[in-house]
Coordinates of C-alpha atoms in Angstrom, one line a residue:
X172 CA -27.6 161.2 27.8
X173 CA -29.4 159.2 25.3
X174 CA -28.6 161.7 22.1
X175 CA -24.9 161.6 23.4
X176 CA -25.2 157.6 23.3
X177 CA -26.8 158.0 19.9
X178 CA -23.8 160.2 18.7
X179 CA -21.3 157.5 19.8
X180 CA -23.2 154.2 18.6
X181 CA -23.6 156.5 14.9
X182 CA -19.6 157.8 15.2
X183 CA -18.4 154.0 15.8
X184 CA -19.9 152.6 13.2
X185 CA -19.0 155.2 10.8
X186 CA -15.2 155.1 12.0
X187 CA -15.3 151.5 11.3
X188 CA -12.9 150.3 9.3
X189 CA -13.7 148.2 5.8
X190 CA -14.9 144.5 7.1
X191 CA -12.0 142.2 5.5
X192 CA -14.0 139.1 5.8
X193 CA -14.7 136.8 2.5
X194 CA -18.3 136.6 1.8
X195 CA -19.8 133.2 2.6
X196 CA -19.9 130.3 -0.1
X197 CA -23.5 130.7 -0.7
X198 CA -23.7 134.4 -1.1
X199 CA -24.5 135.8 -4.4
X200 CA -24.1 139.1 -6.6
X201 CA -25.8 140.5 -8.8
X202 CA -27.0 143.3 -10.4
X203 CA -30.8 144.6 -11.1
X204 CA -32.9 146.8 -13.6
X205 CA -36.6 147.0 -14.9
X206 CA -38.1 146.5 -18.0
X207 CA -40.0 149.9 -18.3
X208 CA -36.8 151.9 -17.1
X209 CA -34.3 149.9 -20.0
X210 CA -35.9 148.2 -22.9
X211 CA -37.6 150.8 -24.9
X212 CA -39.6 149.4 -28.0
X213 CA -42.8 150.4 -26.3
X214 CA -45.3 149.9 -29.0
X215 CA -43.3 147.6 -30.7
X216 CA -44.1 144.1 -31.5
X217 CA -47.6 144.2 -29.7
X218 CA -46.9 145.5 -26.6
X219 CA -49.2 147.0 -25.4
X220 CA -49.7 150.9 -23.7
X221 CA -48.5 150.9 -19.8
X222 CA -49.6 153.5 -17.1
X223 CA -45.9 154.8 -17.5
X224 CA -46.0 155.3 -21.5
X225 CA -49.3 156.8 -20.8
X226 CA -48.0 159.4 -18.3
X227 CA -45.3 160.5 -20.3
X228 CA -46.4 160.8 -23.9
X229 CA -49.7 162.3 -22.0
X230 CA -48.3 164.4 -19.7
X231 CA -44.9 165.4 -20.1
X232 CA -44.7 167.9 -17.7
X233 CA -44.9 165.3 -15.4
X234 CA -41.4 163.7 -15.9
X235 CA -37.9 166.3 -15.0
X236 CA -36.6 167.2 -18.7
X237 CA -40.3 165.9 -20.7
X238 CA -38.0 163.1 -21.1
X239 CA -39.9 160.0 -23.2
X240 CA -39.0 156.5 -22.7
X241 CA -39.7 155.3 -26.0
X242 CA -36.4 154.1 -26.8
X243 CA -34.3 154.3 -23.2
X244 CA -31.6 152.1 -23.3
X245 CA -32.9 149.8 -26.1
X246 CA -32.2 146.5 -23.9
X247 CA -35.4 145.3 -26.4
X248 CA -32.6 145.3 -28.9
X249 CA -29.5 144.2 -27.2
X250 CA -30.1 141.0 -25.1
X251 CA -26.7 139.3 -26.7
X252 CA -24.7 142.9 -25.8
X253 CA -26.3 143.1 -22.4
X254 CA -25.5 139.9 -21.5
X255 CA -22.5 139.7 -22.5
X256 CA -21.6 142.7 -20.0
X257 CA -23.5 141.0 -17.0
X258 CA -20.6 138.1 -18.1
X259 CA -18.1 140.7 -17.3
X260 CA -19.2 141.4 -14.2
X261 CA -19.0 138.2 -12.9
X262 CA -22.2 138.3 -11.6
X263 CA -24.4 134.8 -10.7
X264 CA -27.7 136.8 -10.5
X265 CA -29.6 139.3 -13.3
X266 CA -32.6 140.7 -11.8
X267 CA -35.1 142.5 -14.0
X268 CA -39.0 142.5 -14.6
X269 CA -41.0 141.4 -17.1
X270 CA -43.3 143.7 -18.7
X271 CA -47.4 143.0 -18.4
X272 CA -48.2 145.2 -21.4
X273 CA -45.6 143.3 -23.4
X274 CA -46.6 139.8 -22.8
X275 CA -51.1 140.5 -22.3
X276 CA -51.2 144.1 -24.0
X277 CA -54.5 144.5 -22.5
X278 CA -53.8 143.4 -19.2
X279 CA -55.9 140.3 -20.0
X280 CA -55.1 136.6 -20.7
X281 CA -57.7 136.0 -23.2
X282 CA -54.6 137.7 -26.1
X283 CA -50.9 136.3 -25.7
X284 CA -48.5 138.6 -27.3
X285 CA -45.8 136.0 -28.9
X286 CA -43.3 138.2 -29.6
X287 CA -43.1 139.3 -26.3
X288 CA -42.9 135.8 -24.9
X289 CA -40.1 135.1 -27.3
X290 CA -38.2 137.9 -26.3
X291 CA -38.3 137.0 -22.4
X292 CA -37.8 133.7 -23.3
X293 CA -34.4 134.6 -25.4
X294 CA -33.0 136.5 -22.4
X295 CA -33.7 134.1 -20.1
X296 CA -31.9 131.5 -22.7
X297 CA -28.9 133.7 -23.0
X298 CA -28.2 134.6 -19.1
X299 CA -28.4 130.5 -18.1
X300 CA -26.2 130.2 -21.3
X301 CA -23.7 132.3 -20.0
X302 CA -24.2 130.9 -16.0
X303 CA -26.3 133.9 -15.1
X304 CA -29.4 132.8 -12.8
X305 CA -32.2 135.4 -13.9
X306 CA -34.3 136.5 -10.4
X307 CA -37.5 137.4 -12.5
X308 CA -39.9 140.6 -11.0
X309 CA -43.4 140.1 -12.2
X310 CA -44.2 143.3 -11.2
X311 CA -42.3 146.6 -11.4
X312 CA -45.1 149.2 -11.9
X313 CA -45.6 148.2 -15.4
X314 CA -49.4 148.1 -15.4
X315 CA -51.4 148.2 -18.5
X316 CA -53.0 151.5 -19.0
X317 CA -56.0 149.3 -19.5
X318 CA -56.1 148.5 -16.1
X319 CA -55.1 151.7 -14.9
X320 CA -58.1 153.3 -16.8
X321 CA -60.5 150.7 -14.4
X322 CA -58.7 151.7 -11.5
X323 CA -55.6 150.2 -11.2
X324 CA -54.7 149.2 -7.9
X325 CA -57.6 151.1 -5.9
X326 CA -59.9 148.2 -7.7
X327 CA -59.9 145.1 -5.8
X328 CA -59.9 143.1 -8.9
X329 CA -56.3 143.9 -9.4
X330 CA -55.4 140.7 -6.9
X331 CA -57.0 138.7 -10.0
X332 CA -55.9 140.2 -12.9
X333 CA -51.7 140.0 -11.0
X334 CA -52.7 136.6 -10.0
X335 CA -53.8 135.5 -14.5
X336 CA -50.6 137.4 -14.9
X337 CA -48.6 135.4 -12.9
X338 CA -50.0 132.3 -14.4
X339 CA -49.2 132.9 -17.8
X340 CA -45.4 134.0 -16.4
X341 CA -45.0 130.5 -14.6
X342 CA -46.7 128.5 -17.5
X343 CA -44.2 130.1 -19.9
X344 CA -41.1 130.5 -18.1
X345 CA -41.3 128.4 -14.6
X346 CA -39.3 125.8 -15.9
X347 CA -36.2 127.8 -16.3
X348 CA -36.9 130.7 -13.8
X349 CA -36.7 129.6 -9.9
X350 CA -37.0 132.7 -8.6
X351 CA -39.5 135.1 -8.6
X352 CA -40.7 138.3 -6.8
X353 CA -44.4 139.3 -6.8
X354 CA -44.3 143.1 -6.3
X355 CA -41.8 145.8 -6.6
X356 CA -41.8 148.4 -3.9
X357 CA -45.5 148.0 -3.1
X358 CA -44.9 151.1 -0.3
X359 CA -43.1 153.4 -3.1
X360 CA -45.5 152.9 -5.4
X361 CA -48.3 153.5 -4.0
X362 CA -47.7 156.5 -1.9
X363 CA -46.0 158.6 -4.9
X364 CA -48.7 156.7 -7.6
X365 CA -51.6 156.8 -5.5
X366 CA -50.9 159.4 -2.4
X367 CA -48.7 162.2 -3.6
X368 CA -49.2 161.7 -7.7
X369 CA -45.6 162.1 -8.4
X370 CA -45.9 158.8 -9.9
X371 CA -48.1 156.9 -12.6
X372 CA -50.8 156.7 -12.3
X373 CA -50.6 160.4 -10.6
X374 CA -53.8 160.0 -8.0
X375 CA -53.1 162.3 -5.4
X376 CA -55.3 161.0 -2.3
X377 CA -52.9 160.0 0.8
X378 CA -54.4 158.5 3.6
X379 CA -57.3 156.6 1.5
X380 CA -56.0 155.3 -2.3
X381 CA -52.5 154.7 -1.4
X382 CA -53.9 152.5 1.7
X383 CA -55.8 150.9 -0.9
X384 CA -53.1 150.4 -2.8
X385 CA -51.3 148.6 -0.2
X386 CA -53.8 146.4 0.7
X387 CA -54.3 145.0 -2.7
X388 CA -50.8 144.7 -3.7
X389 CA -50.3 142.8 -0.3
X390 CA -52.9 140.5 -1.4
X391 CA -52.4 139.8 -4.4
X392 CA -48.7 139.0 -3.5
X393 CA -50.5 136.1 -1.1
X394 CA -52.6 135.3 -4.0
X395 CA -49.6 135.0 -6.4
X396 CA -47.6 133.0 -3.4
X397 CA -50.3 130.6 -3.0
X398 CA -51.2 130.2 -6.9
X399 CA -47.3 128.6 -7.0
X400 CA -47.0 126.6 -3.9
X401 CA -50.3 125.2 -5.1
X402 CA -49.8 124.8 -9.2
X403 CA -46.4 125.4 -10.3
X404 CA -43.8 124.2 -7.1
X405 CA -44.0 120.5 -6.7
X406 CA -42.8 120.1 -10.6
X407 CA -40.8 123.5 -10.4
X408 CA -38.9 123.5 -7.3
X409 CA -38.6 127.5 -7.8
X410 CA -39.3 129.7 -4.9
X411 CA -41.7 133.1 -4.5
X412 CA -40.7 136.5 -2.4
X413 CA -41.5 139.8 -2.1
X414 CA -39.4 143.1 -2.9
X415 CA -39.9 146.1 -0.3
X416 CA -38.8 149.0 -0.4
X417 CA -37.3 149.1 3.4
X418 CA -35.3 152.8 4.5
X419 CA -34.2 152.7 8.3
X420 CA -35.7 155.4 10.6
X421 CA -33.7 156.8 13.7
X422 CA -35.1 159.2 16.5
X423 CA -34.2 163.2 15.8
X424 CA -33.5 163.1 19.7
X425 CA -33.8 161.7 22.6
X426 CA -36.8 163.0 23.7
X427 CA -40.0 160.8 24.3
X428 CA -41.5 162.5 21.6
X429 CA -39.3 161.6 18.7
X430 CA -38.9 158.0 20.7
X431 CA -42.7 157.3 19.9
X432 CA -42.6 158.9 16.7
X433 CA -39.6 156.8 15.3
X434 CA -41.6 153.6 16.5
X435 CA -44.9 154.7 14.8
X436 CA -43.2 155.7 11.8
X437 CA -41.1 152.0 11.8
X438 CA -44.8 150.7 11.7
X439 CA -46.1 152.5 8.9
X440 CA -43.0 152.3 6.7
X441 CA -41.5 148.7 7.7
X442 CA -44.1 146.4 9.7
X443 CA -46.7 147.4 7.5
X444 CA -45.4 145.4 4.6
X445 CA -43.3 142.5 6.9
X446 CA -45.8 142.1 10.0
X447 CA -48.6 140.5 7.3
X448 CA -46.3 138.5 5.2
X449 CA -44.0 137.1 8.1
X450 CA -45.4 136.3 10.9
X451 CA -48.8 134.1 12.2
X452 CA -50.7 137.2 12.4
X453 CA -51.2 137.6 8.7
X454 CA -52.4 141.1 9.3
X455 CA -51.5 144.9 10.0
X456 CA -49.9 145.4 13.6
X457 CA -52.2 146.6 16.0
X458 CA -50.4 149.7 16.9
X459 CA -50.6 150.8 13.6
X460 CA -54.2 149.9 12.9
X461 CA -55.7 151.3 16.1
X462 CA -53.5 155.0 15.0
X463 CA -55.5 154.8 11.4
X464 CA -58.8 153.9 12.9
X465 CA -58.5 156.7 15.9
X466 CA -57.7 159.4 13.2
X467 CA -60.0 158.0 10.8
X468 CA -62.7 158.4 13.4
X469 CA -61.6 162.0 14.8
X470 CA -62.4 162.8 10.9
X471 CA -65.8 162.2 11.1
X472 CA -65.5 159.1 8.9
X473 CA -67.4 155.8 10.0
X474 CA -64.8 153.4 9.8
X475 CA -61.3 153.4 9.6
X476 CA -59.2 154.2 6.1
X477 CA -56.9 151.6 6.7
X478 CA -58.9 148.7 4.7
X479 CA -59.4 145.3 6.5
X480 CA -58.4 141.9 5.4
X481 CA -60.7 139.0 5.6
X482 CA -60.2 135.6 7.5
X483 CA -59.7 134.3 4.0
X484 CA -57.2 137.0 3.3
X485 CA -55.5 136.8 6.1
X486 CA -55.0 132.6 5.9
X487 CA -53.5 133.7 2.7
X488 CA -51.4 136.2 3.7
X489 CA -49.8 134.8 6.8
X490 CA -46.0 133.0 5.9
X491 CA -46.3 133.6 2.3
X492 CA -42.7 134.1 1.4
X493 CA -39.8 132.3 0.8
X494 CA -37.3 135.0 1.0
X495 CA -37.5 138.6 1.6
X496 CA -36.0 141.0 -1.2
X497 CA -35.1 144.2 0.2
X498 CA -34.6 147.4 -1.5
X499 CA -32.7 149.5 0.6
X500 CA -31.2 153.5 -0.1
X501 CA -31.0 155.6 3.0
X502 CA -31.5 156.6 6.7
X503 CA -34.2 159.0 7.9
X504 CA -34.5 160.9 11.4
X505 CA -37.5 161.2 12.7
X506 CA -39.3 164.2 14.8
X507 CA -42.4 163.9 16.4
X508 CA -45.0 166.3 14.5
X509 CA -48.7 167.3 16.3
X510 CA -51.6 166.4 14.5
X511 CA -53.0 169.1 12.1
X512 CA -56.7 168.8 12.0
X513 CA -57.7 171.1 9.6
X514 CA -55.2 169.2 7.3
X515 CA -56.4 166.3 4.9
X516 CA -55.9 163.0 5.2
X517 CA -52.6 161.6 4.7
X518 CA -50.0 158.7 5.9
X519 CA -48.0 161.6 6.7
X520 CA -50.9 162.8 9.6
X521 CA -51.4 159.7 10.4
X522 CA -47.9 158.9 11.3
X523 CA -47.7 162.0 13.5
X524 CA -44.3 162.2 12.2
X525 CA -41.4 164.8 9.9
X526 CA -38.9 162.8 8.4
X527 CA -35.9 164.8 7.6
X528 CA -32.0 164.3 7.5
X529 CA -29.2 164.9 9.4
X530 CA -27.4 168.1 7.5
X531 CA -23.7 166.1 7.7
X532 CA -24.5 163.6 6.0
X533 CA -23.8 163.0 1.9
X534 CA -25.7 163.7 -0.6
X535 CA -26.0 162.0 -3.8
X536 CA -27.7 163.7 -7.5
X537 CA -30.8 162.4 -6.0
X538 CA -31.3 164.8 -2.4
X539 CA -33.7 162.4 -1.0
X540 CA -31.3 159.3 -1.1
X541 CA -28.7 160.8 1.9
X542 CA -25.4 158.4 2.0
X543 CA -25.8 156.7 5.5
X544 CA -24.0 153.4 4.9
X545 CA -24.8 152.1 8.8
X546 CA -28.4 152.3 8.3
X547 CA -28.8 149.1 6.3
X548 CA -27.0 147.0 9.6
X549 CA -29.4 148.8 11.7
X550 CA -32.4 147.5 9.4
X551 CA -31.1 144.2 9.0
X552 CA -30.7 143.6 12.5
X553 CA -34.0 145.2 13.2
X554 CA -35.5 142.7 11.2
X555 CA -33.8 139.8 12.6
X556 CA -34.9 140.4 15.8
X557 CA -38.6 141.1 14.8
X558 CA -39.1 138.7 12.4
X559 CA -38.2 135.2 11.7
X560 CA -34.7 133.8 10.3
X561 CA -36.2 134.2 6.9
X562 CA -33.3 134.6 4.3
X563 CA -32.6 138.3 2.9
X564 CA -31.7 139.2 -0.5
X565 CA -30.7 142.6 -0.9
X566 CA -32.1 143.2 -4.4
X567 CA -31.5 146.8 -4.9
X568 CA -29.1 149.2 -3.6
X569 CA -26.9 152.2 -5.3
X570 CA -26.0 155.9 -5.5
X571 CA -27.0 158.1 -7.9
X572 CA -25.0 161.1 -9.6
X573 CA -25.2 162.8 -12.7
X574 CA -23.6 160.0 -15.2
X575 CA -19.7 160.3 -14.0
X576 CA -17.9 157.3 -16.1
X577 CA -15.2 158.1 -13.2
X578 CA -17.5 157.6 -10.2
X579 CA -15.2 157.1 -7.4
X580 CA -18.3 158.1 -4.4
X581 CA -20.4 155.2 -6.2
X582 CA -17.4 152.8 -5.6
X583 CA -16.9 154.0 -2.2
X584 CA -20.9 154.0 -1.4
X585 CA -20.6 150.6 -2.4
X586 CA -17.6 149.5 -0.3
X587 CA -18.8 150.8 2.6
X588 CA -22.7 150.0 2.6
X589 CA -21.0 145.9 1.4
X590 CA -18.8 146.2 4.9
X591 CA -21.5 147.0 6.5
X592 CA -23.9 144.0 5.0
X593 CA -20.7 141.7 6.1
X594 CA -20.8 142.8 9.8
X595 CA -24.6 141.7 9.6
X596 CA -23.9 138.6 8.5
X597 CA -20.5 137.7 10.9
X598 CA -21.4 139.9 14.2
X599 CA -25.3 140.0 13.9
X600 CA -25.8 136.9 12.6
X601 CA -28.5 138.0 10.2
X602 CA -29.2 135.4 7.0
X603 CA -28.2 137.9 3.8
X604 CA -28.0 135.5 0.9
X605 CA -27.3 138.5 -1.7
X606 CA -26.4 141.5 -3.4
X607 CA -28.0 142.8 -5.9
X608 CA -26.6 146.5 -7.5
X609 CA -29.0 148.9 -8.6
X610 CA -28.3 149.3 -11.2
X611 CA -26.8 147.7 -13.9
X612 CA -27.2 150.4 -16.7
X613 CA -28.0 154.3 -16.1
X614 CA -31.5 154.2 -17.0
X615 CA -35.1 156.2 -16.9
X616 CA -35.6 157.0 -13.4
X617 CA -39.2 157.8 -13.4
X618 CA -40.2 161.4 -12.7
X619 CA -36.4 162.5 -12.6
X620 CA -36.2 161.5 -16.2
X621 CA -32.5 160.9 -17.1
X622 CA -31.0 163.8 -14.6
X623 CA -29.4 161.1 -12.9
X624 CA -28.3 157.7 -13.2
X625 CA -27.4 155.0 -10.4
X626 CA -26.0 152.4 -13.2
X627 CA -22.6 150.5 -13.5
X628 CA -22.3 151.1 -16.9
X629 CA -22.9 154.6 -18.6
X630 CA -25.5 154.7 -21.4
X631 CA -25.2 157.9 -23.7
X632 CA -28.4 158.9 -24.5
X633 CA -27.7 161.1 -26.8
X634 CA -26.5 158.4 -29.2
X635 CA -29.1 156.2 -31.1
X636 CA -27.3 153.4 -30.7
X637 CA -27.1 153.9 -27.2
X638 CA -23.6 152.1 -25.9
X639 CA -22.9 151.1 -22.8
X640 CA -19.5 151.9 -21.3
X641 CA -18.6 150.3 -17.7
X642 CA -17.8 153.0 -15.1
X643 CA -15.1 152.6 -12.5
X644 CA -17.9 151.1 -10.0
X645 CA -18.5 148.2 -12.8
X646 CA -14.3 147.4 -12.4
X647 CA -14.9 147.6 -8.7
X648 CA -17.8 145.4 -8.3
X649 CA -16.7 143.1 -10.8
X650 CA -13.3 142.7 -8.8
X651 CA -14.8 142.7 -5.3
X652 CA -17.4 139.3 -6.7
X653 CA -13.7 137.7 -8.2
X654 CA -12.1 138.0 -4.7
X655 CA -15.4 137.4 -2.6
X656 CA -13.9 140.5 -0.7
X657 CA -13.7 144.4 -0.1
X658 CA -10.2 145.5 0.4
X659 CA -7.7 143.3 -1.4
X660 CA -7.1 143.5 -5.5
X661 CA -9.3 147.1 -5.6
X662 CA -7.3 149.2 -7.5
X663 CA -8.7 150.7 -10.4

């Protein structure tokens, strides 16, 4: 009965037709990027070496094409052009990262890279010239290969060296940026940097480093958090969030089985990263630690590989947001899976769990991002009844295919997945404050090189001068922020 109910709740909300509601007054768009995947110019000027540049000059083989990112879209080179295009758009928000390697080439305050400075500080002059309000990312995986060498984010010292960073950001650009996010995708980057090594810095230990990676990153958001409430906020008035990586997870079937599977695999891949952060608890849920600890210990280990935080830690940790910044792509189902024991550890065995995909649903050029537009209302409205009315900004979302200037699934991916963001906030009540596009140009996308793009405006990269032409989506979005609205004044 219960996979028949399933079927109906999943066929009603995709026969839904397109929300006509306005968005609210204090909505916002936008659109989003990162400074490794755009600006290019990476030893220019005193930037310094990231983990990224290091990975693919080093190891080619490890990005889809041995594509470099040396050049990329050469945003270093066209603030005036790029903003002038975000002016197009329409949108109020331009989100995009700073990178560390650029502004401390070592990773260390004691040597200020100027021109770096300068160049932040001109973009950041040129969006509020033009009415644009720039949503800063301090970090979007653009560590120092310094830092990486001593361990990156496995070494606890990390939480200080983010938390320097940070100051040095605030000192220099606080007055004109009011708001930041700490970490990028702290879940994504770990497990495919420091779990499966698909990513920079390409450790492959699941179940121990990638844990370790969360638990600093967690930290040394609180540490960051704190750092401005305390220093910065009373003559900034800016506010601090977090940006996770947050996919929504539905039972295979209705047996028991995949029941308690979904829920573990909601705790590992959603309370994780929210249940610290925002609530009281400041710390891991129970469910999930005790599943660590049991395995852990069934492993012949002597304590659990699921790190611990500190009554210090987790003082810190506990309501240290202002908004939460979700980055949200796709639907999983979820079948229970038996634990291997001759395996090694992993999240994964951990977890119990096989994530896979219903075979009707879309793809996009990028297999693992399936086109389930219904999936983000079910997150949102997860969250709203776990978590507190804490406003969301949704600061990434898109579909990837294989650079089409005439990209009519991207509009409709958009359309649809917006609908469904407007039924959140009229018939679920749930506080989304904005929309952010990933992304604004097609750009490098990490290990998949330039196979695929998600962007709103096509970048040949085959030309040195790398122009930027708006896609159909760009006229779509551009038109749906003038009219506050999905359906009317959309044609192409």
């Amino acid at each position: 009965m219960l996979t028949v109910i399933l079927l109906l709740t999943v066929l009603l909300i995709n026969s839904q037709s397109i929300n006509v509601k306005k968005f609210p007054n204090d909505f916002v768009f936008g659109v989003a990027s990162s400074s490794q995947q755009v600006e290019g110019a990476w030893d220019v000027d005193g930037k310094g070496e990231t983990m990224w540049d290091h990975l693919v000059r080093n190891y080619p083989e490890k990005v889809e094409g041995k594509n470099y990112i040396d050049m990329s879209c050469d945003s270093y080179y066209k603030t005036v052009e790029d903003v002038r295009h975000l002016k197009d758009l329409g949108v109020q928000f331009y989100r995009f990262s700073i990178n560390w390697a650029r502004i401390m080439p070592t990773g260390f305050p004691n040597r200020i890279n100027q021109a770096g400075i300068d160049y932040y500080s001109n973009l950041i002059d040129e969006l509020l010239a033009n009415d644009i309000s720039p949503i800063v990312t301090i970090y979007h995986w653009e560590l120092p290969q310094t830092l990486s060498t001593m361990g990156g984010f496995v070494n606890n010292d990390v939480v200080s060296w983010l938390e320097d960073y940070a100051r040095v950001l605030f000192e220099y650009f606080g007055t004109r940026v009011k708001h930041w996010i700490s970490v990028n995708e702290p879940r994504i980057m770990c497990q495919f940097g420091y779990g499966n090594g698909n990513f920079a810095p390409g450790v492959k230990l699941s179940g121990i480093a990638d844990y370790l990676c969360d638990h600093n990153a967690l930290k040394a958001h609180a540490k960051i958090y704190r750092l401005y409430q305390n220093d910065f906020k009373p003559t900034q008035q800016g506010q601090v969030g977090i940006s996770i990586d947050l996919q929504w997870y539905e039972p295979a079937t209705d047996s028991l089985d995949d029941l308690n599977a979904t829920k573990r695999v909601i705790q590992f891949e959603i309370d994780k990263y929210l249940h610290p952060i925002f609530t009281k608890k400041g710390d891991y849920p129970e469910l999930l630690k005790r599943l660590v600890r049991e395995e852990s210990e069934s492993e012949g280990y002597f304590r659990s590989r699921l790190p611990e935080f500190t009554t210090e830690e987790v003082e810190q940790l506990k309501r240290s947001s202002d908004f939460l910044a979700i980055n949200h792509y796709t639907t999983y189902l979820v079948q229970n899976k038996e634990t291997n024991f001759s395996a090694n550890p992993s999240v994964e065995k951990d977890f119990k769990a096989d994530l896979v995909f219903d075979p009707s649903w879309e793809s996009s050029a990028f297999t693992l991002f399936k086109v389930v537009p219904w999936g983000v209302r079910k997150l949102l409205k997860y969250i709203k009844d776990n978590y507190d009315d804490i406003n969301i900004y949704i600061t990434e979302n898109g579909y990837a295919d294989t650079h089409s200037i005439h990209d009519e699934k991207r509009v409709n991916y958009h359309k649809r997945l917006l609908s469904n963001v407007l039924d959140s906030i009229y018939e679920d009540n749930v506080p989304v404050k904005a929309y952010m596009a990933w992304s604004f140009l097609d750009s490098f996308e990490w290990s998949a090189g330039y196979n695929f793009g998600f962007g709103l405006y096509y970048v040949n990269f085959s030309d040195p001068n790398r122009p930027r032409i708006p896609k159909d989506s760009a006229k779509y979005y551009s038109k749906v922020i003038k009219d506050r609205g999905l359906v009317s004044k959309t044609e192409l």
